[in-house]
CSV table of C-alpha atoms in Angstrom, one decimal:
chain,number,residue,atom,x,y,z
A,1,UNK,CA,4.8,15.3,12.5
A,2,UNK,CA,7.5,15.3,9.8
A,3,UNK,CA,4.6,12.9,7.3
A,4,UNK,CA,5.6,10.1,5.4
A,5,UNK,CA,9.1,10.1,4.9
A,6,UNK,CA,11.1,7.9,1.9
A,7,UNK,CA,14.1,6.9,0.8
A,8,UNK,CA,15.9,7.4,-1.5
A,9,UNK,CA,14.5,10.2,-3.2
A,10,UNK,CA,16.4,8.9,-6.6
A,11,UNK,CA,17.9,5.9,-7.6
A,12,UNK,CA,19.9,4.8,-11.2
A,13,UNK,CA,20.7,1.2,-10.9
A,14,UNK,CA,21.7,-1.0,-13.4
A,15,UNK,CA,19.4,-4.0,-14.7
A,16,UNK,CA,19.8,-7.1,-12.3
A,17,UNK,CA,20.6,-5.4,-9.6
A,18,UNK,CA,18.8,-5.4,-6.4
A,19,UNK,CA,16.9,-2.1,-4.9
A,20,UNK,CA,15.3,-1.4,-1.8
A,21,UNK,CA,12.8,1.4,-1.5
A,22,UNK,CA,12.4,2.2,2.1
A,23,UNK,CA,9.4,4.2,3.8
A,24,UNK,CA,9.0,5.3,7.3
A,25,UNK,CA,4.6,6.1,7.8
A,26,UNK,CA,3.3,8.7,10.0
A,27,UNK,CA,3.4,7.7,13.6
A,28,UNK,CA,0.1,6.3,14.7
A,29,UNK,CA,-1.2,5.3,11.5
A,30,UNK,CA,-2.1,1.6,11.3
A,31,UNK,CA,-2.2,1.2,7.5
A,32,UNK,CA,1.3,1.1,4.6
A,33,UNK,CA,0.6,1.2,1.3
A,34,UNK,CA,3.1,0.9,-1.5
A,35,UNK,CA,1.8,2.5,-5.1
A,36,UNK,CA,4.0,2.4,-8.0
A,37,UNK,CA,2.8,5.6,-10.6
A,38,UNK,CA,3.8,5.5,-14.8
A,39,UNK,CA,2.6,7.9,-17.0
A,40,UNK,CA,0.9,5.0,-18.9
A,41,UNK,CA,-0.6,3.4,-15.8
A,42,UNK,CA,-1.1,6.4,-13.2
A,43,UNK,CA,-1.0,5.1,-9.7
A,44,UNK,CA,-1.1,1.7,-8.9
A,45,UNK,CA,-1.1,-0.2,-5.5
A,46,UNK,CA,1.2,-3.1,-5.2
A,47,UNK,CA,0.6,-4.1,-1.7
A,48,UNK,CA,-0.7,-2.8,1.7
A,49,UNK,CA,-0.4,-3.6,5.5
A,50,UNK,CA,-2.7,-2.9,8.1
A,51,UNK,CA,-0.7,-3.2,11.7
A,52,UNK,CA,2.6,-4.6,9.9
A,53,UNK,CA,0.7,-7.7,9.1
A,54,UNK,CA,0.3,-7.7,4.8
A,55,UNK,CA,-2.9,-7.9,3.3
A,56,UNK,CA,-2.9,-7.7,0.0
A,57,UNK,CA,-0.1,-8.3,-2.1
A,58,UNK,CA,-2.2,-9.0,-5.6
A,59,UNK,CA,-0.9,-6.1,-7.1
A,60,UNK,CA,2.8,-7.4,-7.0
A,61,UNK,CA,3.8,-7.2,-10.6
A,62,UNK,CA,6.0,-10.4,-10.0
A,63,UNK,CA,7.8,-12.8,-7.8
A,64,UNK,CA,11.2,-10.3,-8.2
A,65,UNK,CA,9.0,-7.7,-5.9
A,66,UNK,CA,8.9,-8.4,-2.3
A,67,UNK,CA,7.8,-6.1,0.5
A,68,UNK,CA,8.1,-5.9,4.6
A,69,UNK,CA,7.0,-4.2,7.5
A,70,UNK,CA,9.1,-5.4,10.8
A,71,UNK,CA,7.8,-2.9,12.9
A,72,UNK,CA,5.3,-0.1,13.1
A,73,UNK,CA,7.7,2.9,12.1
A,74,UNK,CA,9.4,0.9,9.0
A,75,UNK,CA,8.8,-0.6,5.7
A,76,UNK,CA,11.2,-1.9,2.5
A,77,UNK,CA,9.9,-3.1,-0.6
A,78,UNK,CA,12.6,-5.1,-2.7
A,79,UNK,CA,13.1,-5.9,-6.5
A,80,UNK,CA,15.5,-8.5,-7.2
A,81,UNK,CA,16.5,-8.4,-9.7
A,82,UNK,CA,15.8,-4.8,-11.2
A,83,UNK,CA,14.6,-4.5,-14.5
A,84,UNK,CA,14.6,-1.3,-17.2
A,85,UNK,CA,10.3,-1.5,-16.9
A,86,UNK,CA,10.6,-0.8,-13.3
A,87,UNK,CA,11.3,2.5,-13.9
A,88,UNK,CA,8.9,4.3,-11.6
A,89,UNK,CA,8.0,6.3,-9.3
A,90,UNK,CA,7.4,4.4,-6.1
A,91,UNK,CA,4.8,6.4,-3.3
A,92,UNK,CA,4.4,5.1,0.2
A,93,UNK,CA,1.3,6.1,1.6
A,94,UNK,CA,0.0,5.7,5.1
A,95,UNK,CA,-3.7,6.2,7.0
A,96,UNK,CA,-5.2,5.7,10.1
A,97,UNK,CA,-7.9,3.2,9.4
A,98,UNK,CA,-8.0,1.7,5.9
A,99,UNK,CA,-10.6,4.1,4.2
A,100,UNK,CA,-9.5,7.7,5.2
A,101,UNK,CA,-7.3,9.9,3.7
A,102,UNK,CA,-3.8,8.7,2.7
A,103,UNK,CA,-0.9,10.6,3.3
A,104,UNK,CA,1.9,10.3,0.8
A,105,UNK,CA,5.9,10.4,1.1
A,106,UNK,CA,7.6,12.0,-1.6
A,107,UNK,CA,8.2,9.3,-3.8
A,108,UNK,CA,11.4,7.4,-4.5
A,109,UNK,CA,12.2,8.1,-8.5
A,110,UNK,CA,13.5,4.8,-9.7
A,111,UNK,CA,15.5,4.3,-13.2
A,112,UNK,CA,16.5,1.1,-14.0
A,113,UNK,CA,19.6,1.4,-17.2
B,1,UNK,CA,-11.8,-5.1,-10.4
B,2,UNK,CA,-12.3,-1.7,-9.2
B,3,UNK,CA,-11.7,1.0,-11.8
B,4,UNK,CA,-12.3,4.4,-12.0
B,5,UNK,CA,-12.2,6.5,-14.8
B,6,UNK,CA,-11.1,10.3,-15.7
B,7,UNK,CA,-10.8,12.5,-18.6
B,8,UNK,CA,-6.8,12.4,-19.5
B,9,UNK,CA,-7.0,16.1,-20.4
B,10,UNK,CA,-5.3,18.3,-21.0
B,11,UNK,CA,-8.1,20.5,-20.0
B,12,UNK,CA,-7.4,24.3,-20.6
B,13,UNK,CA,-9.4,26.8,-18.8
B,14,UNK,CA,-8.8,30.7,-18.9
B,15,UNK,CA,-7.8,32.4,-15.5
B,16,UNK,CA,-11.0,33.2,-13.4
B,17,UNK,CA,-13.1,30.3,-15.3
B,18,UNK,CA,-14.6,27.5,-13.6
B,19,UNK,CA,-12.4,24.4,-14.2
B,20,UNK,CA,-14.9,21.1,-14.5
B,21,UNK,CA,-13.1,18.1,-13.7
B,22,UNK,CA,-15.2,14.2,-13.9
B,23,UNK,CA,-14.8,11.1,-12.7
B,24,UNK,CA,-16.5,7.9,-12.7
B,25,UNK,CA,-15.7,4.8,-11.1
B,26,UNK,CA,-17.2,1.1,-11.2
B,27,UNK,CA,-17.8,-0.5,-7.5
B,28,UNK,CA,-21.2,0.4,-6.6
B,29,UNK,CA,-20.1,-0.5,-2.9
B,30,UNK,CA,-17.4,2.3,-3.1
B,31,UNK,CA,-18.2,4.6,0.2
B,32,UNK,CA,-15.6,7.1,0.4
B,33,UNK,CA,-14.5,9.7,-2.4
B,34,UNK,CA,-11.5,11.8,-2.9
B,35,UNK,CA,-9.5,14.0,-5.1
B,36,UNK,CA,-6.0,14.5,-4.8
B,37,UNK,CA,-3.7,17.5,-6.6
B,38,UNK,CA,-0.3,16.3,-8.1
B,39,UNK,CA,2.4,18.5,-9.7
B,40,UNK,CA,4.5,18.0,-11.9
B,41,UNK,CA,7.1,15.7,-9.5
B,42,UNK,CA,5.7,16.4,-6.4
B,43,UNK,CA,3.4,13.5,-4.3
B,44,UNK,CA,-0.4,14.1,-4.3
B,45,UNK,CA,-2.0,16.3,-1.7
B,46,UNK,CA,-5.1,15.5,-0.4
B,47,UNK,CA,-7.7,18.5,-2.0
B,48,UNK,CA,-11.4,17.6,-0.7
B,49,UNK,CA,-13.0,14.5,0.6
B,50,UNK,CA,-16.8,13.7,0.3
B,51,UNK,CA,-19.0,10.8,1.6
B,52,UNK,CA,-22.6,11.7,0.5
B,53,UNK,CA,-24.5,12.2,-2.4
B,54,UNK,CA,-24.4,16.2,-3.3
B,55,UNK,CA,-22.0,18.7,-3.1
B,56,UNK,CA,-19.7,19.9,-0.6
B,57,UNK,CA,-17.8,23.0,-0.5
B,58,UNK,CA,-14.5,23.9,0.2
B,59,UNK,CA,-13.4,27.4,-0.6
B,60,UNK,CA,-12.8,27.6,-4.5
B,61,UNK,CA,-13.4,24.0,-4.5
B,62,UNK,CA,-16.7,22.2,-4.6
B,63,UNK,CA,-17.0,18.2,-5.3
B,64,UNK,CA,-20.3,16.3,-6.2
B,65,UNK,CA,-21.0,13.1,-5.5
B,66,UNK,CA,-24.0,10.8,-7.4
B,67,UNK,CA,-24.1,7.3,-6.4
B,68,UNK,CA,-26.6,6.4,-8.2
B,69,UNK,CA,-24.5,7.2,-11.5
B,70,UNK,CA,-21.5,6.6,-10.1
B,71,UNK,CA,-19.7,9.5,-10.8
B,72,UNK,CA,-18.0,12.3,-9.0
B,73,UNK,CA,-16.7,15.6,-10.0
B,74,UNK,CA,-14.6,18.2,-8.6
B,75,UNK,CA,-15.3,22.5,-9.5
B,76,UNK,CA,-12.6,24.7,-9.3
B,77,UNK,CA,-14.4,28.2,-9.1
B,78,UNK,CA,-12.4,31.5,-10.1
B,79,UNK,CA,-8.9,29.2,-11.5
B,80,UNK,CA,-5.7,30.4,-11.4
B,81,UNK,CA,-2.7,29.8,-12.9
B,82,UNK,CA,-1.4,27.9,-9.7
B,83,UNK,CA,-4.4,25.6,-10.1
B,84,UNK,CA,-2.2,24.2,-13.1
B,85,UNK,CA,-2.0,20.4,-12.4
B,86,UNK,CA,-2.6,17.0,-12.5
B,87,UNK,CA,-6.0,15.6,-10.4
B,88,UNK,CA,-6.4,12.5,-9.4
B,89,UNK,CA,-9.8,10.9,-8.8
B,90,UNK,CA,-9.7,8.1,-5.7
B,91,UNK,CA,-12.1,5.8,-4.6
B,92,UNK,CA,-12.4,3.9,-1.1
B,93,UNK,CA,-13.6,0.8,-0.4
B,94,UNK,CA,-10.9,-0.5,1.4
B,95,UNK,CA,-7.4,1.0,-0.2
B,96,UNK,CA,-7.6,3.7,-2.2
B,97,UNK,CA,-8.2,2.8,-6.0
B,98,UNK,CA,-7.2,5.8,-8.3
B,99,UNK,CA,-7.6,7.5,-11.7
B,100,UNK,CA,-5.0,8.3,-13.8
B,101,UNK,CA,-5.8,11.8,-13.5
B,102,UNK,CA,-7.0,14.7,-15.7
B,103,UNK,CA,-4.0,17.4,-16.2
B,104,UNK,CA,-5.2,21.5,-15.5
B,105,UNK,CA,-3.9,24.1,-17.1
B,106,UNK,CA,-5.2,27.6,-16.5
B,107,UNK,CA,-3.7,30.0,-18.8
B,108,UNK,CA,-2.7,33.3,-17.6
């Protein structure tokens, strides 16, 4: 299995616009999970779906974040519009059952100018 | 809120010392333990899992697990200087809750 793959692996955008972060999880695994990492606040998760279906979005920073999983093999998470303190790194992660080990993607490295 | 809790380092250790790394974390109801390796721009890896109280061993690697103090920590027997990273402490009830990770550096 080639893991958790993301993209992009970099993106510069320019405040206000919109990004999409996209994440493909490891086939078979029933759980997403999008974690956003600073060096101020380490790894944090922003919202998590267990068989596509979302189940907790409380650590959605704001209403400009949005996140969705159409299918089994596919998730996006959204900012609209971008700000400079978005400037993250953005890890999908993906298990099978909610409590295991989570496998990480590579990040998507996120700068907001 | 769940929160768990490391050292921020940075913790220097000389090559072939045992590295001591500590974590303690809040939720009493947490079941599931972890510690994950990050360097410097990579994702983490997933470097030993443990369940019960005690220790389990894993190579060079041996964590500990008290529930009762709610704390875990993670030995890294004989370090080298590829050890040299970022670990992250990670808690499951549910997703995985993480600490902001103590930073390793084994000098040569």
């Amino acid at each position: 299995d080639a893991g958790v793959i993301q993209s992009p692996r970099h993106e510069v955008t320019e405040m206000g616009q919109e990004v999409t972060l996209r994440c493909k999880p490891i086939s078979g695994h029933d759980y997403l999970f999008w974690y956003r990492q600073t060096m101020m606040r380490g790894l944090e998760l922003l919202i998590y779906f267990n068989n596509n279906v979302p189940i907790d979005d409380s650590g959605m920073p704001e209403d400009r974040f949005s996140a969705k999983m159409p299918n089994a093999s596919f998730s996006t998470l959204k900012i609209q519009p971008s700000e400079p303190r978005d400037s993250a790194v953005y890890f999908c992660a993906s298990t099978q059952g909610g409590t295991t080990e989570a496998f990480f993607g590579q990040g998507t490295r996120l700068t907001v100018v | 809120q769940k929160e768990v809790e490391q050292n921020s380092g940075p913790l220097s250790v000389p090559e072939g010392a045992i590295a001591s790394l500590n974590c303690t974390y809040s939720d009493r109801g947490s079941q599931s333990f972890f510690w994950y390796r990050q360097y410097s721009g990579k994702s983490p890896e997933l470097i030993m899992f443990i369940y019960s109280n005690g220790d389990k061993e894993d190579g060079r690697f041996t964590a500990q697990l008290n529930k009762a103090s709610q704390y875990v920590s993670l030995l890294i027997r004989d370090s080298q200087p590829s050890d040299s990273a970022t670990y992250l402490c990670a808690v499951s009830e549910g997703p995985l809750v993480f600490g902001k990770g103590t930073r390793l550096s084994v000098i040569a």
